[in-house]
Coordinates of C-alpha atoms in Angstrom, one line a residue:
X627 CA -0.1 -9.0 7.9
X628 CA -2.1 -5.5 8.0
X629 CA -5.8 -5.8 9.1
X630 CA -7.5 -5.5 5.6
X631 CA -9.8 -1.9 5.8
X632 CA -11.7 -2.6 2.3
X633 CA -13.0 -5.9 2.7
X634 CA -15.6 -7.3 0.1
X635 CA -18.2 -9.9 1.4
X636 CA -19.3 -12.5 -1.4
X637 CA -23.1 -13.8 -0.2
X638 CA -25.2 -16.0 -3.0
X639 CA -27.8 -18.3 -2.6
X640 CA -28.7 -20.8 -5.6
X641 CA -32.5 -20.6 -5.4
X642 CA -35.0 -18.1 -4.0
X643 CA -37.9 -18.6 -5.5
X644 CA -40.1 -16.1 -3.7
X645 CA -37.7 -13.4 -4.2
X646 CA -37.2 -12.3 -0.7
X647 CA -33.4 -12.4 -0.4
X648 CA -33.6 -13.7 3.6
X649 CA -30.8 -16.2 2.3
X650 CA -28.0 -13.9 1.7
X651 CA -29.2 -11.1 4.4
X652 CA -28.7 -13.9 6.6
X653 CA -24.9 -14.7 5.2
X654 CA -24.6 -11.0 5.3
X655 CA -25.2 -10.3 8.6
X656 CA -22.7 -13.3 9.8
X657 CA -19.9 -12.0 7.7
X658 CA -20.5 -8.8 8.8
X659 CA -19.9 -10.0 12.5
X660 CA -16.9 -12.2 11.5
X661 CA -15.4 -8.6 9.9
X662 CA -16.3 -6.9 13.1
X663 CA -14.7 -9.5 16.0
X664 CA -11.5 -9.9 13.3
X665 CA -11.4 -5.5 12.9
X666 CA -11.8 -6.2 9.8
X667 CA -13.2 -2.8 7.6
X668 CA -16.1 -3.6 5.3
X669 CA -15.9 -1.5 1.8
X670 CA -19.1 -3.4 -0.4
X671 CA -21.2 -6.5 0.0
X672 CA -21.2 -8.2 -3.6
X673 CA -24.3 -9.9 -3.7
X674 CA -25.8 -12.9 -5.7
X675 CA -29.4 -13.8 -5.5
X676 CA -30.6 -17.3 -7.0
X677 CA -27.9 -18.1 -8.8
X678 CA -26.0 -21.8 -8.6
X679 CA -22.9 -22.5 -8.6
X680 CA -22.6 -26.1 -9.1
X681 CA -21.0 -27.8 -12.2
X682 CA -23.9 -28.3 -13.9
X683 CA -25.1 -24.2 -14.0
X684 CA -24.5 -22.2 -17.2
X685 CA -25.3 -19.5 -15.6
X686 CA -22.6 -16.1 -15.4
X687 CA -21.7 -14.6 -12.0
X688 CA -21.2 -11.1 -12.5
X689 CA -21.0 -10.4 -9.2
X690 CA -18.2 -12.9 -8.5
X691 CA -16.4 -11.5 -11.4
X692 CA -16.9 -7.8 -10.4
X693 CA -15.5 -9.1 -6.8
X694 CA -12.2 -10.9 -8.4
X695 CA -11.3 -7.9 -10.5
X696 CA -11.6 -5.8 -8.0
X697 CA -8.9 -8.1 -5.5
X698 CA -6.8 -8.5 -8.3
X699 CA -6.9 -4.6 -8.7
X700 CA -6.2 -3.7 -5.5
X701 CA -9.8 -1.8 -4.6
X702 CA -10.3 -4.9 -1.7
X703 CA -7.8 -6.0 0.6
X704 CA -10.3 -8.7 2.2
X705 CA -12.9 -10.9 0.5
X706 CA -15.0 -12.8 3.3
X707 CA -17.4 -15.4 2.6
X708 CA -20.2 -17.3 4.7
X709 CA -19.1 -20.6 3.6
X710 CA -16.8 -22.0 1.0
X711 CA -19.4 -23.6 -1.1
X712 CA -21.2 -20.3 -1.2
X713 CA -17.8 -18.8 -3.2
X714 CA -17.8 -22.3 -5.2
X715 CA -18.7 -25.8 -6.0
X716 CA -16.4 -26.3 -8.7
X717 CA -12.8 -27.6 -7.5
X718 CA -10.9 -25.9 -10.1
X719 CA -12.5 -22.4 -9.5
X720 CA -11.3 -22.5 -5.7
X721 CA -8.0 -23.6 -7.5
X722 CA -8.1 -20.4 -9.6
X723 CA -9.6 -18.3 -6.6
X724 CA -6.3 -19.3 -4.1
X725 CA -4.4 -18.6 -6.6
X726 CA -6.0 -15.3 -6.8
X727 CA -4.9 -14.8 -3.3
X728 CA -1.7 -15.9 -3.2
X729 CA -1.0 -13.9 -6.3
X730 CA -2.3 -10.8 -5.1
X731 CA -2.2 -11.1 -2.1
X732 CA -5.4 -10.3 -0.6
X733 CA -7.1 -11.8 3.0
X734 CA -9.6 -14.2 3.0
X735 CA -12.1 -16.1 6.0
X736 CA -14.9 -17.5 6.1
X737 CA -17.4 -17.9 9.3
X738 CA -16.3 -21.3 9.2
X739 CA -12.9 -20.4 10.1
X740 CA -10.3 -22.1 7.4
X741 CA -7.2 -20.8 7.1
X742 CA -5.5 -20.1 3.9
X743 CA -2.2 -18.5 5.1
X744 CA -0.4 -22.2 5.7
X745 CA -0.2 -25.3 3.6
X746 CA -2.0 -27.1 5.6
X747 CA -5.2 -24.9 6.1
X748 CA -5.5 -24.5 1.7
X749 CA -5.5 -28.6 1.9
X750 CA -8.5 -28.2 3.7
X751 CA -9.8 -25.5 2.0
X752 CA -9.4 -27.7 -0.9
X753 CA -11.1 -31.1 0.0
X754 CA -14.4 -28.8 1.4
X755 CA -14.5 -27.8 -2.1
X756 CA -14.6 -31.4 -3.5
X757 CA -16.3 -32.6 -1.2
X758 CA -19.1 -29.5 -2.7
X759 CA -18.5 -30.4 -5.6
X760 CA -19.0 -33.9 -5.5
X761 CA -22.6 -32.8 -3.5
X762 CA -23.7 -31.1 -6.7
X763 CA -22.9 -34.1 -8.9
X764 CA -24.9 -36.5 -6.9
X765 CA -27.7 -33.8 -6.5
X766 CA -27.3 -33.4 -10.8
X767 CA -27.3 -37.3 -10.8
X768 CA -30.2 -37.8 -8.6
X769 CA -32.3 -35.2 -10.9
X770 CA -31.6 -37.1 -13.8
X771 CA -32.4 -40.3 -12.3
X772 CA -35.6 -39.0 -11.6
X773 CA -36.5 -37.1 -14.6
X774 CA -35.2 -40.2 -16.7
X775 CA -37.6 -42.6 -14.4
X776 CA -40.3 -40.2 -14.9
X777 CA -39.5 -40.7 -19.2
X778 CA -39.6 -44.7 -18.7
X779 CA -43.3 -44.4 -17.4
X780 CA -44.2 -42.1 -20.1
X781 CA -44.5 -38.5 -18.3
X782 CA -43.5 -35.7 -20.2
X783 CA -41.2 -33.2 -18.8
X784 CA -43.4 -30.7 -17.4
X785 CA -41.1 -27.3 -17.4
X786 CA -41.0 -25.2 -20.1
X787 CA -43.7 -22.6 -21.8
X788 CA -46.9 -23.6 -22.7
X789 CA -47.2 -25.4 -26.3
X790 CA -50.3 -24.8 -28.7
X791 CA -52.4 -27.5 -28.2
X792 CA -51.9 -28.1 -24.4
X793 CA -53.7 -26.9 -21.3
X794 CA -51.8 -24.0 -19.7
X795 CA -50.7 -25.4 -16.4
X796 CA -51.6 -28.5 -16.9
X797 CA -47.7 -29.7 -17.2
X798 CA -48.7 -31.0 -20.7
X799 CA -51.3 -33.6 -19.7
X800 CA -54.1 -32.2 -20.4
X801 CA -55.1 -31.4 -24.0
X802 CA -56.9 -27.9 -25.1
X803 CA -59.5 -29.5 -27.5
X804 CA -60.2 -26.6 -29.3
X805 CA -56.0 -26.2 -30.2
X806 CA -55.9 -29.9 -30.7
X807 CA -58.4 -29.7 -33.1
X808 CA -57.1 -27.3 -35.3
X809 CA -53.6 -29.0 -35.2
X810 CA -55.9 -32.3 -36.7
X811 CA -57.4 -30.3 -39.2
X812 CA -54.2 -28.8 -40.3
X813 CA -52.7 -32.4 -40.3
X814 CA -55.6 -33.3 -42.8
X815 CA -54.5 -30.4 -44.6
X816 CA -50.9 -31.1 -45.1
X817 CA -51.2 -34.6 -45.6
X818 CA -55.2 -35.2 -47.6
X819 CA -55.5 -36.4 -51.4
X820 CA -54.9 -31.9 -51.9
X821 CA -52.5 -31.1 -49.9
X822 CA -52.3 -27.5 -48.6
X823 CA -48.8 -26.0 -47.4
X824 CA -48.1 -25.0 -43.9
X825 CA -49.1 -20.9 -45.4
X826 CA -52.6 -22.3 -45.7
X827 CA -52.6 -23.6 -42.3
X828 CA -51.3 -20.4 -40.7
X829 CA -54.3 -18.4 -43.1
X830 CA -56.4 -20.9 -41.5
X831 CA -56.0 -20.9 -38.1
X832 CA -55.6 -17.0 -38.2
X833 CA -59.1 -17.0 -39.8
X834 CA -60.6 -19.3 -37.3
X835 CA -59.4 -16.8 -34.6
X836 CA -56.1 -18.5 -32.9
X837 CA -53.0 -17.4 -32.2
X838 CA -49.6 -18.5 -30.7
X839 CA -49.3 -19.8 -27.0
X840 CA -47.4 -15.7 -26.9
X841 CA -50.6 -14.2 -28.6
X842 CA -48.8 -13.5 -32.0
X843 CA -50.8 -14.4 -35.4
X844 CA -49.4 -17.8 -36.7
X845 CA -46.8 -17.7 -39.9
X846 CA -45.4 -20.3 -41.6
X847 CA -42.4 -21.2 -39.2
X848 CA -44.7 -20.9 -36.0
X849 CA -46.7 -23.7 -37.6
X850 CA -44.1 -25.8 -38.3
X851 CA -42.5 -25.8 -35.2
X852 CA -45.8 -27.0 -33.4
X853 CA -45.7 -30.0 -35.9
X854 CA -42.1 -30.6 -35.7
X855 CA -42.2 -31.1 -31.7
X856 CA -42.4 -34.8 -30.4
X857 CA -44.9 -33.7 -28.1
X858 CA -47.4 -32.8 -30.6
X859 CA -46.9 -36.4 -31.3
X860 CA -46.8 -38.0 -27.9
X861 CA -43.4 -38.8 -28.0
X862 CA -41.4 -38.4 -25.0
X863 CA -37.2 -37.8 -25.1
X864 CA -34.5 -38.0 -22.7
X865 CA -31.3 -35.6 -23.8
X866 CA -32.6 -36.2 -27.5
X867 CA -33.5 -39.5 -27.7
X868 CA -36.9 -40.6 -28.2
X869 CA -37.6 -43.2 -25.7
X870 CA -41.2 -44.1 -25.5
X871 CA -45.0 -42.8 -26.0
X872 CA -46.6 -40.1 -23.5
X873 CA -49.0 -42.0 -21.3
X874 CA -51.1 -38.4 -21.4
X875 CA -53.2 -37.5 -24.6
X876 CA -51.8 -35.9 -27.4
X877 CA -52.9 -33.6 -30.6
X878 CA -51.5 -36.6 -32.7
X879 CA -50.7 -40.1 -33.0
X880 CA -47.0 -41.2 -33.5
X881 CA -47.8 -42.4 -37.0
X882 CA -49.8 -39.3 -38.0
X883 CA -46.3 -37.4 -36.1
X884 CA -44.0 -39.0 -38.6
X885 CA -46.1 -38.9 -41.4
X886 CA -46.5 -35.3 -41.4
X887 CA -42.5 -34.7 -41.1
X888 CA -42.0 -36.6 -44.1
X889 CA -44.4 -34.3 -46.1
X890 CA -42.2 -31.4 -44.1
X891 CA -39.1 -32.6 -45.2
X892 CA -40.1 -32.9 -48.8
X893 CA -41.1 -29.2 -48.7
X894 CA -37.9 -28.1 -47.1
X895 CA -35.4 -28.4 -50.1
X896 CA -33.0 -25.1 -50.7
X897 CA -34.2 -22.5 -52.8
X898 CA -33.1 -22.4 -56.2
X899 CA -30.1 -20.0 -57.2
X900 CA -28.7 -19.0 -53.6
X901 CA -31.7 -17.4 -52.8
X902 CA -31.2 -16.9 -49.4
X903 CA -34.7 -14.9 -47.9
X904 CA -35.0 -13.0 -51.0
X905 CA -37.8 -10.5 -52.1
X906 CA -38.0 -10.0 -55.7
X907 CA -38.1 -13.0 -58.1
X908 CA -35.2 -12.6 -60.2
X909 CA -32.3 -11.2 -57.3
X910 CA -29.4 -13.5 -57.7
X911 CA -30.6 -14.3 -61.7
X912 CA -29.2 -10.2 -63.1
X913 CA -25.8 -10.4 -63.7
X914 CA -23.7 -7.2 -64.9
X915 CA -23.3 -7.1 -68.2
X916 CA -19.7 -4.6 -67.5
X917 CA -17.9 -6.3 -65.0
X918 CA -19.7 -9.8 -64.4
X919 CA -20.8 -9.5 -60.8
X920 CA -24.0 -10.4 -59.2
X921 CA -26.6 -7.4 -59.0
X922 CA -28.1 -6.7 -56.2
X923 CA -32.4 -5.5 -56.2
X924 CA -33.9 -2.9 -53.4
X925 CA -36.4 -0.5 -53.0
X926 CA -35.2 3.1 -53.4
X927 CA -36.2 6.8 -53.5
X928 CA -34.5 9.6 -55.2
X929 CA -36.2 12.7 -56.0
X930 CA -39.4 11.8 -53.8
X931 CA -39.9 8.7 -56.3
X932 CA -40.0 5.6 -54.8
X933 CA -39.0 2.6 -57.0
X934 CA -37.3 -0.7 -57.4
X935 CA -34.0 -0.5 -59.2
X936 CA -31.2 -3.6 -59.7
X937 CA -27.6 -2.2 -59.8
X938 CA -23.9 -3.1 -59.5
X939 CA -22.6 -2.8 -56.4
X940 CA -18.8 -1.8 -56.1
X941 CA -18.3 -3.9 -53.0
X942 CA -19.6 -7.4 -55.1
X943 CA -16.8 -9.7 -56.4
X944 CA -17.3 -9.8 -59.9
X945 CA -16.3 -13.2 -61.8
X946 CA -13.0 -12.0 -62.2
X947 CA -12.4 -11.7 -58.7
X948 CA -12.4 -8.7 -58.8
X949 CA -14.9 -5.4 -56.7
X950 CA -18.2 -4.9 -59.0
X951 CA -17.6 -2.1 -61.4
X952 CA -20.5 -0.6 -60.2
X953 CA -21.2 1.4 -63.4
X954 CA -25.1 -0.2 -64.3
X955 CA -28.2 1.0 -62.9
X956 CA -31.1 0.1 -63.7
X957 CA -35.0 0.5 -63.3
X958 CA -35.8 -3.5 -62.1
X959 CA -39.8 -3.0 -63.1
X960 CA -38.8 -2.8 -67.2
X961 CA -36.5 -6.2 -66.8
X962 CA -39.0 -8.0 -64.4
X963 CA -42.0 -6.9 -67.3
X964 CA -39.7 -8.7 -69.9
X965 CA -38.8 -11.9 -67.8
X966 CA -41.9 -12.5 -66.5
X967 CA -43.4 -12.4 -70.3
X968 CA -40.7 -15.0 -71.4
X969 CA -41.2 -17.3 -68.6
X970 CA -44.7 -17.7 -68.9
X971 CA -45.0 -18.3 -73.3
X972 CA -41.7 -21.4 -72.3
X973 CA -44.4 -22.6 -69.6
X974 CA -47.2 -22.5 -72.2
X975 CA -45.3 -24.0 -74.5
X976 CA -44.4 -26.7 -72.8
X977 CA -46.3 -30.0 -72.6
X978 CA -48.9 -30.8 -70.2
X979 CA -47.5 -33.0 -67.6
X980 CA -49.6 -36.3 -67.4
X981 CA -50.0 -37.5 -64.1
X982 CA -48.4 -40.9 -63.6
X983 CA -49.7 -43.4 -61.1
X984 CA -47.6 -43.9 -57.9
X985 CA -47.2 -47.3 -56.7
X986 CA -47.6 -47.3 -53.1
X987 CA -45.4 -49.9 -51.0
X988 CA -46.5 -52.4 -48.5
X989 CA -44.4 -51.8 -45.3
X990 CA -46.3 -53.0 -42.5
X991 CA -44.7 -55.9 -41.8
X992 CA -41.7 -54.1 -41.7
X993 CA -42.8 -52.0 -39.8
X994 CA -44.6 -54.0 -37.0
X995 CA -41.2 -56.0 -36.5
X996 CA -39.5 -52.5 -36.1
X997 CA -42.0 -51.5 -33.3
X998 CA -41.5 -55.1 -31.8
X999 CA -38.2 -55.0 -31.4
X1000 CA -38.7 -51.0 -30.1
X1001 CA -40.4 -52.6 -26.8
X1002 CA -38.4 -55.5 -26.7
X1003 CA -35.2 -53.7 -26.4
X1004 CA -37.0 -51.0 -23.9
X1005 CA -38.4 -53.9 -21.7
X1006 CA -34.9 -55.3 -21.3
X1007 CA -33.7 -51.6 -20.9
X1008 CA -35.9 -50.8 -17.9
X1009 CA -35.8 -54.4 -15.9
X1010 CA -31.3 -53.2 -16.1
X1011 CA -30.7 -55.7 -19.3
X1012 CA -28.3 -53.3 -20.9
X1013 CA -26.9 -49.9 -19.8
X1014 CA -28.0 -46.6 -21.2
X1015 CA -25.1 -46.0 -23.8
X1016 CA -26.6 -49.1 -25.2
X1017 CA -29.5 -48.3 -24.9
X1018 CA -29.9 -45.3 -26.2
X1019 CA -27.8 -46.6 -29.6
X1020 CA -29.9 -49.3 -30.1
X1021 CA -32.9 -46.9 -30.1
X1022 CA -31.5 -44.2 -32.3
X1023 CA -30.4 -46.8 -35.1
X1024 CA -33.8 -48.6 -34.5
X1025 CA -35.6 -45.5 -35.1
X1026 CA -33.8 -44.3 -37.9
X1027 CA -35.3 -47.6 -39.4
X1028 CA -38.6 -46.9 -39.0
X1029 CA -38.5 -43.0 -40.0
X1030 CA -36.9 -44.3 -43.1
X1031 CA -40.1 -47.1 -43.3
X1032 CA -42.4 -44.3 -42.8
X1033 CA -41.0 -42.1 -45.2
X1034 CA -41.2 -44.6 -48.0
X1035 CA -44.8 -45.7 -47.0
X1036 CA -46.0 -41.8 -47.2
X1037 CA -43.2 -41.5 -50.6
X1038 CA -46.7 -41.6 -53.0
X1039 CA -48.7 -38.6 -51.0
X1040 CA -45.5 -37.0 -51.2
X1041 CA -44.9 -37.4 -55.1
X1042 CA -48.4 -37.1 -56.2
X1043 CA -48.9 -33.4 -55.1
X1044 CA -45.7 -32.7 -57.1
X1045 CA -46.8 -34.4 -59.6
X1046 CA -50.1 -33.1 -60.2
X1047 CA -49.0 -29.1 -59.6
X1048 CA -49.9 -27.2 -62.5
X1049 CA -46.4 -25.0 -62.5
X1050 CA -48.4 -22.5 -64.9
X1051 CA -50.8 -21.9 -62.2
X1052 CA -48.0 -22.0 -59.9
X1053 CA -46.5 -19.0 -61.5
X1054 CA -49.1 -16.7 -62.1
X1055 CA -50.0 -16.7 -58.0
X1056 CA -47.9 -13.8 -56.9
X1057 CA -48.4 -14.1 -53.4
X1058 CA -45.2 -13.8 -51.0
X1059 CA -45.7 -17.4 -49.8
X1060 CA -45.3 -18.6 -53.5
X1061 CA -41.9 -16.6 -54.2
X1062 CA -39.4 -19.4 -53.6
X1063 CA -41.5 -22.0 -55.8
X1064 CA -41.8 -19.3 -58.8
X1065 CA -38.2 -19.0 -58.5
X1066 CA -37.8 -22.6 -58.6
X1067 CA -40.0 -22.3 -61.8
X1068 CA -37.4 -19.1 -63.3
X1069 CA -34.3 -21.9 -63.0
X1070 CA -35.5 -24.1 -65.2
X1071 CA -36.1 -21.1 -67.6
X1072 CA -33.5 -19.1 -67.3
X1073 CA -29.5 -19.2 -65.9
X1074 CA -28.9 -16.0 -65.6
X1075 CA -29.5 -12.3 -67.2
X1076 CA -27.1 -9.8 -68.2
X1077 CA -27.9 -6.4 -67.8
X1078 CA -26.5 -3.8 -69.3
X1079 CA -26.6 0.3 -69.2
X1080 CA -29.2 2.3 -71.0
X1081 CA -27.4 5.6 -70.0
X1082 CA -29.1 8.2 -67.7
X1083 CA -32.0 10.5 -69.0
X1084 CA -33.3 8.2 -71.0
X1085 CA -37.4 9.1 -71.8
X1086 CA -37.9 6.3 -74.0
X1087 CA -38.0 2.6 -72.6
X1088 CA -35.0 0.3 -72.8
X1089 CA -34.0 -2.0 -76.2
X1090 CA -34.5 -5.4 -75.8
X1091 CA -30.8 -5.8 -76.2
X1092 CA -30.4 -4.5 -73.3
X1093 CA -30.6 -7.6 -71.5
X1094 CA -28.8 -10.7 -72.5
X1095 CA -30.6 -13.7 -71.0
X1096 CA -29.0 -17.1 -71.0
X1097 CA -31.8 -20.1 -71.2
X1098 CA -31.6 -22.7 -68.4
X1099 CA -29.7 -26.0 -70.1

């Protein structure tokens, strides 16, 4: 075989944490002098700094790719490599990579000196890689070992970005104690005799001057994540399962944790009438009143006017099945006028709703012989009673228990507040976080509206029969 003239070197190095690159100049300069003793022509050095990879690494290898297309294309005749478990530690990507070679037909070396162009030199080649392989999984193994002992004694995994609440730096052991006091307050808020909604905590914290760990002003879903975390709880999890209590401080108790997720998951039904994220009250209520289809509302500006308007799109399925006809058009301010005003006389005229009592249950025993048996199955767990499939099954079903318990002992704070909205006063707040619940209120008003064309030019507003609207049943 030819001396290869345009040989590639491969150099990587898994970590380099100070950024430096000394690993791979150093796998670089031995190729370089394994190129040069075999006369060996060096085209490109493809180079790849901190990345792993082991079995356990998601991480891409452009580099590696870029190297393989280019054998496979001809643009190398060579590829050289330090060592083989700096090409791979995965035994079926050598498999792939010598069959690379032998397809293409390309040279490779490495300054270890296997041989790849007889049987017995890719058998070698072959058991280096498993035994690399089989380094990385006891390495993975060991890390998990560690990281689960470290779970078991109640540390918290300390990588990750900082989370509202916590010292940065402190690797989640150390609490902020102005954060954590604003996350109690806003737990009193979402869970007191009047409960707020996680909008008011955001307004809240905003107005006391906080924001996000990123410096962002808090919303609704920024708050809720820092009260859906376990750690805002104290509850430490291995790989998704909850398996014991932080031995560190914490913004709240378990209890006050779960109770404050049941009040979350009560407020976190769908929208009514496939809302989606909508923006106007009654999109996805206006039906056309030609073709059937469901009419889509927007902002829009014609003439240098700038105005809502609902219309019928030609790209909508219509209830035939068939494309929207796209012949109505309409000004959405005149409709909205008329809806709002018949909403609000059937919520007058209703009834006032009289509060009724709710009976709250006694779970405690319940729940103490849930927590019991919560410790009793970890004890046996940690002195090598039962092995972690087990384990970890036991816990889940256990804790489903008791997150079912807890749920039915917060039930009444949950149905009160419903209870005792006033959906008249509900409906008259306009404000954006309110949309969803006064379109909750328009469904049990009204099923849907037709709308029908006026014409264009028209000076004079719209006929009432202009709209059909069909009364929720």
């Amino acid at each position: 075989m030819a001396k290869p003239k345009r040989v590639g070197i491969y150099v990587r190095t898994s970590k380099d944490r100070k950024g430096r690159e000394l690993g791979i100049q150093r796998q670089e300069k031995a190729c370089r002098e394994l190129c040069e003793r075999l006369g060996w022509g060096v085209l490109r050095i493809y180079p790849e700094n901190d990345v792993s990879a082991s079995t356990t690494s998601r991480r891409r290898r452009p580099a590696y790719a870029e190297m393989l297309r280019d054998a496979r294309d001809g643009l190398v005749d060579g590829i050289v490599v330090y060592s083989i478990d700096r090409l791979t530690r995965r035994i079926s990507e050598l498999s792939s990579f010598l069959e690379d070679q032998r397809e293409h037909g390309f040279a490779f070396a490495t300054t270890e000196g296997e041989d790849t162009s007889t049987a017995g030199g890719r058998m070698i080649l072959t058991i280096k890689g498993a035994v690399a392989q089989q380094e990385t999984e006891r390495m993975s193994e060991r890390i998990n070992d560690s990281l689960l002992q470290r779970r078991e004694q109640g540390k918290p995994h300390a990588g990750g970005k900082r989370q509202f609440g916590f010292r940065a730096g402190s690797h989640f052991q150390e609490l902020d104690l102005r954060e954590a006091d604003l996350i109690r307050e806003g737990w009193r808020m979402l869970t007191g005799p009047d409960p707020r909604t996680p909008g008011d905590v955001a307004r809240y914290w905003n107005a006391q001057g906080s924001t996000t760990p990123q410096g962002r002003a808090w919303t609704i879903q920024s708050v809720k994540r820092v009260y859906r975390s376990e750690r805002t709880g104290g509850i430490i999890t291995y790989k998704g399962q909850d398996i014991g209590d932080s031995v560190y401080g914490a913004p709240l108790t378990r209890h006050r944790w779960e109770r404050v997720q049941a009040v979350l998951d009560s407020r976190s039904t769908p929208a009514a009438r496939d809302s989606g994220k909508r923006k106007h009250v009654y999109s996805g209520f206006l039906r056309c009143g030609n073709c059937g289809s469901t009419m889509r509302v927007q902002w829009a500006t014609i003439q240098g006017r700038t105005f809502r308007r609902t219309f019928c799109h030609s790209g909508q399925t219509g209830k035939d099945g068939r494309l929207g006809c796209g012949k109505v058009s309409r000004s959405y301010a005149w409709i909205e006028e008329q809806l709002d005003a018949l909403v609000e006389a059937a919520l007058v005229s209703r009834p006032p709703h009289r509060r009724a009592d709710v009976p709250a249950e006694d779970l405690t025993g319940e729940i103490n012989l849930l927590e019991h048996r919560v410790q009793v199955l970890r004890n046996r767990w940690k002195e090598g009673g039962m092995d972690d499939e087990d384990y970890f099954a036991s816990l889940a079903h256990l804790r489903a228990g008791l997150r079912a318990l807890r749920s039915r002992e917060n039930a009444p704070d949950i149905r009160r507040p419903r209870a005792e909205t006033d959906p008249l006063a509900v409906w008259r707040n306009d404000d954006a976080e309110t949309l969803e619940r006064r379109r909750a209120i328009v469904a049990t008003v009204i099923d849907h509206v037709d709308v029908f064309s006026v014409g264009r030019g028209r000076r004079k507003p719209p006929e009432s029969t202009s709209i059909a609207v069909t009364s929720a049943s």
